[in-house]
Coordinates of N, CA and C and ligand atoms in Angstrom, one line a residue:
M1 N -23.7 -39.5 -27.6 CA -23.1 -40.5 -27.0 C -21.9 -40.6 -27.6
Q2 N -22.2 -41.2 -29.0 CA -21.3 -41.8 -30.1 C -20.0 -40.8 -29.7
T3 N -20.2 -39.4 -30.2 CA -19.3 -38.4 -30.4 C -18.5 -38.5 -29.2
L4 N -19.2 -38.2 -28.1 CA -18.5 -38.1 -26.6 C -17.5 -39.4 -26.5
K5 N -18.1 -40.7 -27.1 CA -16.7 -41.7 -26.8 C -15.5 -41.7 -27.6
I6 N -15.5 -40.8 -28.6 CA -14.6 -40.5 -29.5 C -13.6 -39.2 -28.9
M7 N -14.6 -38.5 -28.5 CA -14.0 -37.3 -28.1 C -13.3 -37.1 -26.8
L8 N -13.8 -37.7 -25.8 CA -13.4 -37.9 -24.7 C -11.8 -38.5 -24.5
P9 N -11.6 -39.6 -25.1 CA -10.3 -39.8 -25.2 C -9.1 -38.7 -25.8
I10 N -9.6 -38.3 -26.7 CA -9.1 -37.6 -27.7 C -8.5 -36.1 -26.5
L11 N -9.7 -35.6 -26.0 CA -9.4 -34.6 -24.9 C -8.3 -34.8 -24.1
I12 N -9.0 -36.1 -22.9 CA -7.9 -36.7 -22.2 C -6.4 -36.3 -22.6
G13 N -6.3 -37.2 -23.8 CA -5.1 -37.2 -24.7 C -4.3 -35.9 -24.8
V14 N -5.1 -35.0 -25.1 CA -4.5 -33.8 -25.2 C -4.0 -33.0 -24.0
F15 N -4.7 -33.3 -23.1 CA -4.4 -32.3 -21.6 C -3.3 -33.5 -21.1
L16 N -2.9 -34.6 -21.3 CA -1.9 -35.3 -21.0 C -0.8 -35.1 -21.9
F17 N -1.1 -34.7 -22.9 CA 0.3 -34.1 -24.1 C 0.9 -32.7 -23.4
M18 N -0.2 -32.0 -23.2 CA 0.0 -30.5 -22.6 C 0.8 -30.7 -21.1
S19 N 0.1 -31.6 -20.7 CA 1.0 -31.6 -19.3 C 2.4 -32.2 -19.2
I20 N 2.8 -32.9 -20.2 CA 4.3 -33.3 -19.9 C 4.8 -32.4 -21.4
L21 N 4.3 -31.5 -21.7 CA 5.1 -30.7 -22.6 C 5.9 -29.8 -21.4
P22 N 7.3 -29.8 -22.1 CA 8.3 -28.9 -21.3 C 8.2 -27.6 -21.1
Y23 N 7.0 -27.1 -21.0 CA 7.0 -25.8 -20.7 C 7.1 -25.3 -19.5
G24 N 7.8 -24.3 -19.4 CA 8.3 -23.7 -17.9 C 9.1 -24.7 -17.3
K25 N 9.2 -24.0 -15.9 CA 10.4 -25.0 -15.4 C 10.0 -25.1 -14.1
R26 N 9.5 -26.0 -13.3 CA 9.5 -26.5 -11.8 C 10.7 -26.5 -10.9
E27 N 11.4 -25.5 -11.1 CA 12.8 -25.4 -10.4 C 13.0 -24.6 -9.0
N28 N 13.8 -25.2 -8.4 CA 14.4 -24.0 -7.0 C 15.2 -23.6 -7.3
P29 N 16.0 -22.6 -7.7 CA 17.3 -21.9 -8.0 C 18.2 -21.8 -6.7
K30 N 19.2 -22.5 -6.9 CA 20.2 -22.3 -5.6 C 20.2 -20.7 -5.6
S31 N 20.5 -20.0 -4.2 CA 20.6 -19.0 -4.2 C 21.6 -18.9 -2.7
D32 N 22.3 -18.1 -2.6 CA 23.2 -17.7 -1.3 C 22.6 -17.3 -0.2
P33 N 22.6 -18.2 0.9 CA 21.6 -18.1 2.2 C 21.8 -16.6 3.0
S34 N 23.0 -16.2 2.4 CA 23.1 -15.0 3.4 C 22.8 -13.6 2.5
L35 N 21.8 -13.8 1.6 CA 21.2 -13.0 1.0 C 19.7 -12.7 1.3
A36 N 19.4 -13.9 2.0 CA 17.9 -13.8 2.3 C 17.2 -13.1 3.5
L37 N 16.1 -12.6 3.5 CA 15.9 -11.7 4.4 C 16.1 -12.0 5.5
E38 N 16.5 -11.0 6.7 CA 16.3 -11.6 8.0 C 15.3 -10.6 8.6
A39 N 14.4 -11.6 9.3 CA 13.2 -10.1 9.8 C 13.0 -11.3 11.1
P40 N 12.3 -10.8 12.0 CA 12.1 -11.5 13.5 C 11.4 -12.9 13.0
A41 N 11.6 -13.8 13.8 CA 11.1 -15.0 13.8 C 9.6 -15.0 13.5
N42 N 8.8 -14.0 14.4 CA 7.3 -14.4 14.0 C 6.7 -13.6 12.7
V43 N 7.3 -12.8 12.1 CA 7.4 -12.2 10.7 C 7.7 -13.3 9.7
Q44 N 9.0 -13.8 9.7 CA 9.1 -14.7 8.8 C 8.6 -16.2 8.7
K45 N 7.9 -16.5 10.1 CA 6.9 -17.8 10.0 C 5.8 -17.3 8.9
I46 N 5.4 -16.1 9.0 CA 4.2 -15.8 8.5 C 4.5 -15.8 6.6
F47 N 5.7 -15.2 6.2 CA 6.2 -15.2 4.8 C 6.3 -16.7 4.7
K48 N 7.0 -17.3 5.5 CA 7.2 -18.9 5.1 C 5.9 -19.6 4.8
R49 N 5.2 -19.4 5.5 CA 3.9 -20.1 5.8 C 3.0 -19.7 4.1
S50 N 2.7 -18.4 3.9 CA 1.8 -17.8 3.2 C 2.5 -17.3 2.0
C51 N 3.6 -17.0 1.9 CA 4.5 -16.2 0.9 C 5.4 -17.3 -0.1
Y52 N 6.0 -17.8 0.7 CA 7.4 -18.5 0.0 C 7.0 -19.3 -1.3
D53 N 6.1 -20.1 -1.3 CA 5.6 -20.6 -2.5 C 6.1 -20.4 -3.7
C54 N 5.6 -18.4 -4.0 CA 6.0 -17.7 -5.0 C 6.8 -16.8 -5.0
H55 N 7.4 -16.5 -3.6 CA 8.4 -15.3 -3.2 C 9.4 -15.7 -3.0
S56 N 10.0 -17.1 -3.2 CA 11.5 -17.5 -2.6 C 11.8 -18.7 -3.5
N57 N 13.2 -18.9 -3.3 CA 13.5 -20.1 -4.0 C 13.4 -21.4 -3.6
H58 N 12.5 -21.3 -2.7 CA 11.9 -22.7 -2.1 C 10.4 -22.8 -2.0
T59 N 10.1 -23.0 -3.1 CA 8.7 -23.4 -3.8 C 8.3 -24.4 -3.3
V60 N 7.5 -25.1 -2.8 CA 7.0 -26.6 -2.8 C 5.7 -26.6 -3.9
W61 N 6.5 -27.1 -4.9 CA 5.6 -27.6 -6.0 C 4.3 -28.6 -5.9
P62 N 3.3 -28.1 -6.0 CA 2.0 -28.9 -5.7 C 1.7 -29.8 -6.7
W63 N 1.0 -31.3 -6.4 CA 0.4 -31.8 -7.3 C 0.2 -31.2 -8.8
Y64 N -0.8 -30.4 -8.5 CA -1.5 -29.7 -9.5 C -0.7 -29.0 -10.1
S65 N 0.8 -28.8 -9.9 CA 1.4 -27.8 -10.7 C 2.1 -28.6 -11.9
Y66 N 1.5 -30.0 -11.9 CA 1.9 -31.2 -12.9 C 1.1 -31.2 -13.8
V67 N -0.3 -30.7 -13.7 CA -1.5 -30.8 -14.3 C -1.9 -29.8 -15.3
F68 N -1.9 -30.1 -16.4 CA -2.4 -29.0 -17.8 C -3.8 -28.5 -17.2
P69 N -4.5 -27.5 -17.3 CA -3.8 -25.9 -17.5 C -3.2 -25.4 -16.1
L70 N -3.6 -25.8 -14.9 CA -2.8 -25.4 -13.8 C -1.8 -25.3 -13.6
S71 N -1.1 -26.4 -14.4 CA 0.5 -26.2 -14.2 C 0.8 -25.0 -14.8
W72 N 0.5 -24.5 -16.1 CA 1.3 -23.1 -16.7 C 1.0 -22.1 -15.8
S73 N -0.4 -22.4 -15.4 CA -0.7 -20.9 -14.3 C 0.1 -21.3 -13.0
V74 N 0.8 -22.2 -12.4 CA 1.1 -21.9 -11.2 C 2.9 -21.7 -11.6
M75 N 3.0 -22.1 -12.8 CA 4.7 -21.6 -13.3 C 4.9 -20.0 -13.6
D76 N 3.6 -19.8 -14.3 CA 3.7 -18.1 -14.4 C 3.8 -17.6 -13.3
D77 N 2.7 -18.2 -12.1 CA 2.6 -17.4 -10.9 C 3.9 -17.0 -10.1
V78 N 4.9 -18.5 -10.1 CA 5.8 -18.3 -9.5 C 7.2 -17.5 -10.0
K79 N 7.2 -17.9 -11.6 CA 7.9 -16.7 -11.9 C 7.9 -15.5 -12.2
N80 N 6.5 -14.9 -12.1 CA 6.4 -13.2 -11.9 C 6.3 -13.3 -10.4
G81 N 5.9 -14.1 -9.4 CA 6.1 -13.8 -8.2 C 7.4 -13.1 -7.4
R82 N 8.4 -14.4 -8.2 CA 9.9 -14.1 -7.8 C 10.4 -13.0 -8.1
R83 N 10.0 -12.7 -9.4 CA 10.7 -11.3 -10.2 C 10.4 -10.3 -9.6
A84 N 8.9 -10.3 -9.0 CA 8.5 -9.3 -8.1 C 9.1 -8.8 -6.8
L85 N 9.3 -10.3 -6.1 CA 9.7 -10.1 -5.0 C 10.4 -11.5 -4.6
N86 N 11.6 -11.5 -4.2 CA 12.3 -12.7 -3.8 C 12.5 -12.6 -2.6
F87 N 12.3 -13.2 -1.6 CA 12.6 -13.0 0.1 C 14.2 -14.0 -0.1
D88 N 14.4 -14.8 -0.7 CA 15.8 -15.3 -1.0 C 17.0 -14.4 -1.4
E89 N 16.6 -13.6 -1.9 CA 17.3 -12.6 -2.7 C 17.1 -11.0 -2.2
W90 N 16.8 -11.1 -0.8 CA 16.1 -9.7 -0.4 C 17.5 -8.7 -0.4
K91 N 18.5 -9.1 0.1 CA 19.8 -8.2 0.1 C 20.4 -7.8 -1.0
K92 N 19.8 -8.4 -2.3 CA 20.4 -7.9 -3.4 C 19.6 -6.4 -3.9
Y93 N 18.7 -6.2 -2.9 CA 17.9 -5.0 -3.4 C 18.6 -4.1 -2.7
D94 N 18.5 -2.6 -3.7 CA 19.2 -1.7 -2.9 C 18.1 -1.3 -1.7
E95 N 18.7 -0.2 -0.9 CA 17.9 0.3 -0.1 C 16.6 0.6 -0.3
Q96 N 16.3 1.7 -1.5 CA 15.1 2.2 -1.9 C 14.1 1.0 -2.4
T97 N 14.7 0.2 -3.0 CA 13.8 -1.1 -3.7 C 13.3 -2.0 -2.2
Q98 N 14.0 -2.3 -1.5 CA 13.7 -2.8 0.2 C 12.6 -1.8 0.7
A99 N 12.5 -0.5 0.7 CA 11.5 0.3 1.3 C 10.4 0.3 0.5
Q100 N 10.6 0.2 -0.7 CA 9.0 0.3 -1.9 C 8.5 -1.2 -1.3
L101 N 9.6 -2.2 -1.4 CA 8.8 -3.7 -1.2 C 7.9 -3.5 -0.1
K102 N 8.6 -3.2 1.3 CA 7.9 -3.3 2.4 C 6.7 -2.6 2.2
D103 N 6.8 -1.5 1.9 CA 5.4 -0.8 1.7 C 4.8 -1.7 0.9
A104 N 4.7 -2.3 -0.1 CA 3.8 -3.3 -1.2 C 3.4 -4.4 -0.4
I105 N 4.5 -4.7 0.5 CA 4.0 -5.9 1.1 C 3.0 -5.3 2.4
A106 N 3.1 -4.3 3.1 CA 2.2 -3.7 4.1 C 0.8 -3.5 3.3
R107 N 0.6 -3.2 2.3 CA -0.4 -2.8 1.5 C -1.4 -4.1 0.7
K108 N -0.5 -4.8 0.3 CA -1.0 -5.9 -0.5 C -1.3 -7.1 0.7
S109 N -0.5 -7.2 1.6 CA -1.0 -8.8 2.6 C -2.3 -8.4 3.1
G110 N -3.0 -9.7 2.8 CA -4.3 -9.8 3.2 C -5.4 -9.2 2.3
V111 N -4.7 -8.6 1.2 CA -5.8 -7.8 0.2 C -5.7 -8.7 -0.9
T112 N -4.5 -8.3 -1.6 CA -4.3 -9.2 -2.9 C -3.4 -10.2 -2.7
M113 N -2.8 -10.4 -1.9 CA -1.8 -11.5 -1.5 C -2.1 -12.3 0.0
P114 N -2.1 -13.6 -0.1 CA -1.6 -14.3 -1.1 C -2.6 -14.4 -2.4
L115 N -2.5 -14.7 -3.5 CA -3.4 -14.8 -4.3 C -4.2 -15.7 -4.0
K116 N -5.9 -15.2 -4.4 CA -7.2 -15.9 -4.2 C -7.1 -17.4 -4.5
A117 N -6.5 -17.6 -5.8 CA -6.7 -18.9 -6.4 C -5.9 -19.7 -5.4
Y118 N -4.6 -19.5 -4.9 CA -3.8 -19.9 -4.2 C -4.0 -20.6 -2.6
L119 N -5.1 -19.5 -2.4 CA -6.0 -20.4 -1.1 C -6.7 -21.2 -1.3
W120 N -7.4 -21.5 -2.1 CA -8.3 -22.5 -2.7 C -7.5 -23.9 -2.3
F121 N -6.3 -23.7 -2.7 CA -5.7 -25.0 -2.3 C -5.0 -25.1 -0.7
H122 N -4.7 -23.8 -0.5 CA -3.7 -23.7 0.7 C -4.8 -23.0 1.8
K123 N -5.4 -23.4 2.4 CA -6.3 -22.4 3.5 C -5.3 -22.5 4.6
D124 N -4.3 -22.9 4.8 CA -3.8 -22.8 5.9 C -2.8 -21.3 5.7
A125 N -2.9 -21.1 4.4 CA -2.0 -19.7 3.9 C -2.8 -18.3 4.2
K126 N -3.9 -18.5 4.3 CA -4.9 -17.5 4.6 C -4.2 -16.8 5.6
L127 N -4.1 -15.1 5.5 CA -3.6 -14.6 6.7 C -4.6 -14.0 7.6
S128 N -4.6 -13.7 9.1 CA -5.6 -13.7 9.8 C -5.3 -12.1 10.4
K129 N -5.9 -11.4 11.0 CA -5.9 -9.9 11.3 C -4.4 -9.4 11.5
E130 N -4.6 -10.6 12.8 CA -3.1 -10.4 13.5 C -2.1 -10.8 12.5
D131 N -1.9 -11.5 11.5 CA -0.8 -11.5 10.9 C -0.6 -10.5 9.8
V132 N -1.6 -10.0 9.3 CA -1.5 -8.8 9.1 C -0.9 -7.2 9.7
Q133 N -1.4 -7.4 11.1 CA -0.7 -6.3 11.7 C 0.7 -6.6 11.8
T134 N 1.1 -8.0 12.3 CA 2.4 -8.3 12.5 C 3.3 -7.9 11.2
I135 N 2.8 -7.8 10.0 CA 3.7 -7.7 9.1 C 3.9 -6.1 8.8
Q136 N 2.5 -5.5 8.9 CA 2.6 -3.8 9.0 C 3.4 -3.6 9.7
K137 N 3.8 -3.9 10.6 CA 4.1 -3.6 12.1 C 6.1 -3.5 11.5
W138 N 6.1 -5.0 11.1 CA 7.5 -4.8 10.5 C 7.6 -4.1 9.6
A139 N 6.9 -4.2 8.3 CA 7.2 -3.3 7.3 C 7.5 -1.8 7.6
Y140 N 6.7 -1.3 8.4 CA 6.7 0.2 8.9 C 7.7 0.3 9.9
S141 N 8.3 -0.6 10.4 CA 9.3 0.0 11.3 C 10.9 0.1 10.7
K142 N 11.4 0.8 11.7 CA 12.4 1.5 10.4 C 13.9 0.9 10.6
E143 N 13.9 -0.2 11.2 CA 15.1 -1.0 11.0 C 15.3 -1.5 9.5
Ligands
HEC201 C1 0.6 -18.2 -5.5 C2 1.5 -17.5 -5.7 C3 1.6 -16.0 -4.8 C4 1.5 -16.4 -3.4 C5 1.3 -17.2 -2.3 C6 1.8 -14.7 -3.0 N1 2.1 -14.1 -4.0 FE1 2.9 -12.0 -4.2 N2 2.7 -12.2 -6.2 C7 2.5 -12.9 -6.9 C8 2.4 -12.7 -8.2 C9 2.4 -13.7 -9.6 C10 3.1 -11.3 -8.4 C11 3.7 -10.4 -9.5 C12 2.1 -9.6 -9.8 C13 1.0 -9.1 -9.1 O1 1.9 -8.1 -8.7 O2 0.3 -9.3 -9.1 C14 3.0 -11.0 -6.7 C15 3.4 -9.6 -6.5 C16 3.5 -9.1 -5.1 C17 4.0 -8.2 -4.5 C18 4.3 -6.9 -5.4 C19 5.7 -6.4 -5.6 C20 5.8 -5.2 -6.2 O3 6.6 -5.0 -6.9 O4 5.2 -4.1 -6.1 C21 4.1 -8.3 -3.4 C22 4.4 -7.0 -2.4 C23 3.5 -9.5 -2.8 N3 3.5 -10.2 -4.1 C24 3.6 -9.7 -1.7 C25 3.2 -11.0 -1.2 C26 3.1 -11.5 0.1 C27 3.4 -10.3 1.8 C28 2.6 -12.7 0.3 C29 2.6 -13.3 1.3 C30 1.4 -13.0 2.6 C31 2.4 -13.2 -1.1 N4 2.8 -12.3 -2.2 C32 1.9 -14.4 -1.5 C33 2.0 -14.6 -6.5 C34 2.0 -14.8 -5.3

């Protein structure tokens, strides 16, 4: 009990300290709106709801992105997510990359994407069967 009384404040202190350390950045870089993906409204709506927090420059940073150790994990997910696929910079990709990304989107949607841990906090981001079909139809269409 005595040890706990000493250890607990230290532990809380360490977590608070880690939380305010300037590791990573919670920022939304500005990008030219004309570079953003243009997809039919029903497809766009699904991406905005379920993917944009990690795959766009319009991340809504949640409260837990300020709390260590979740903060580090969220910042990493957004950094790596944007690097892998950024809907706000879609038109920067060449045609071949866009085709590859569409294929990956069709395969991953509802399987590994959105990330499982994200869905714990964002129940509404879960893709329904219809959502996945809508995404795949768009991804495999030729336009
Ligand atoms: C919580 C953050 C998060 C959300 C939400 C999320 N992703 Fe991702 N996504 C990532 C991360 C991180 C990566 C890169 C590492 C990896 O491939 O696992 C990634 C990778 C990908 C890739 C791979 C790109 C490539 O180069 O092959 C695709 C495709 C993708 N995501 C699609 C989606 C789609 C579609 C949604 C929404 C239905 C979505 N993601 C939602 C974090 C996220």
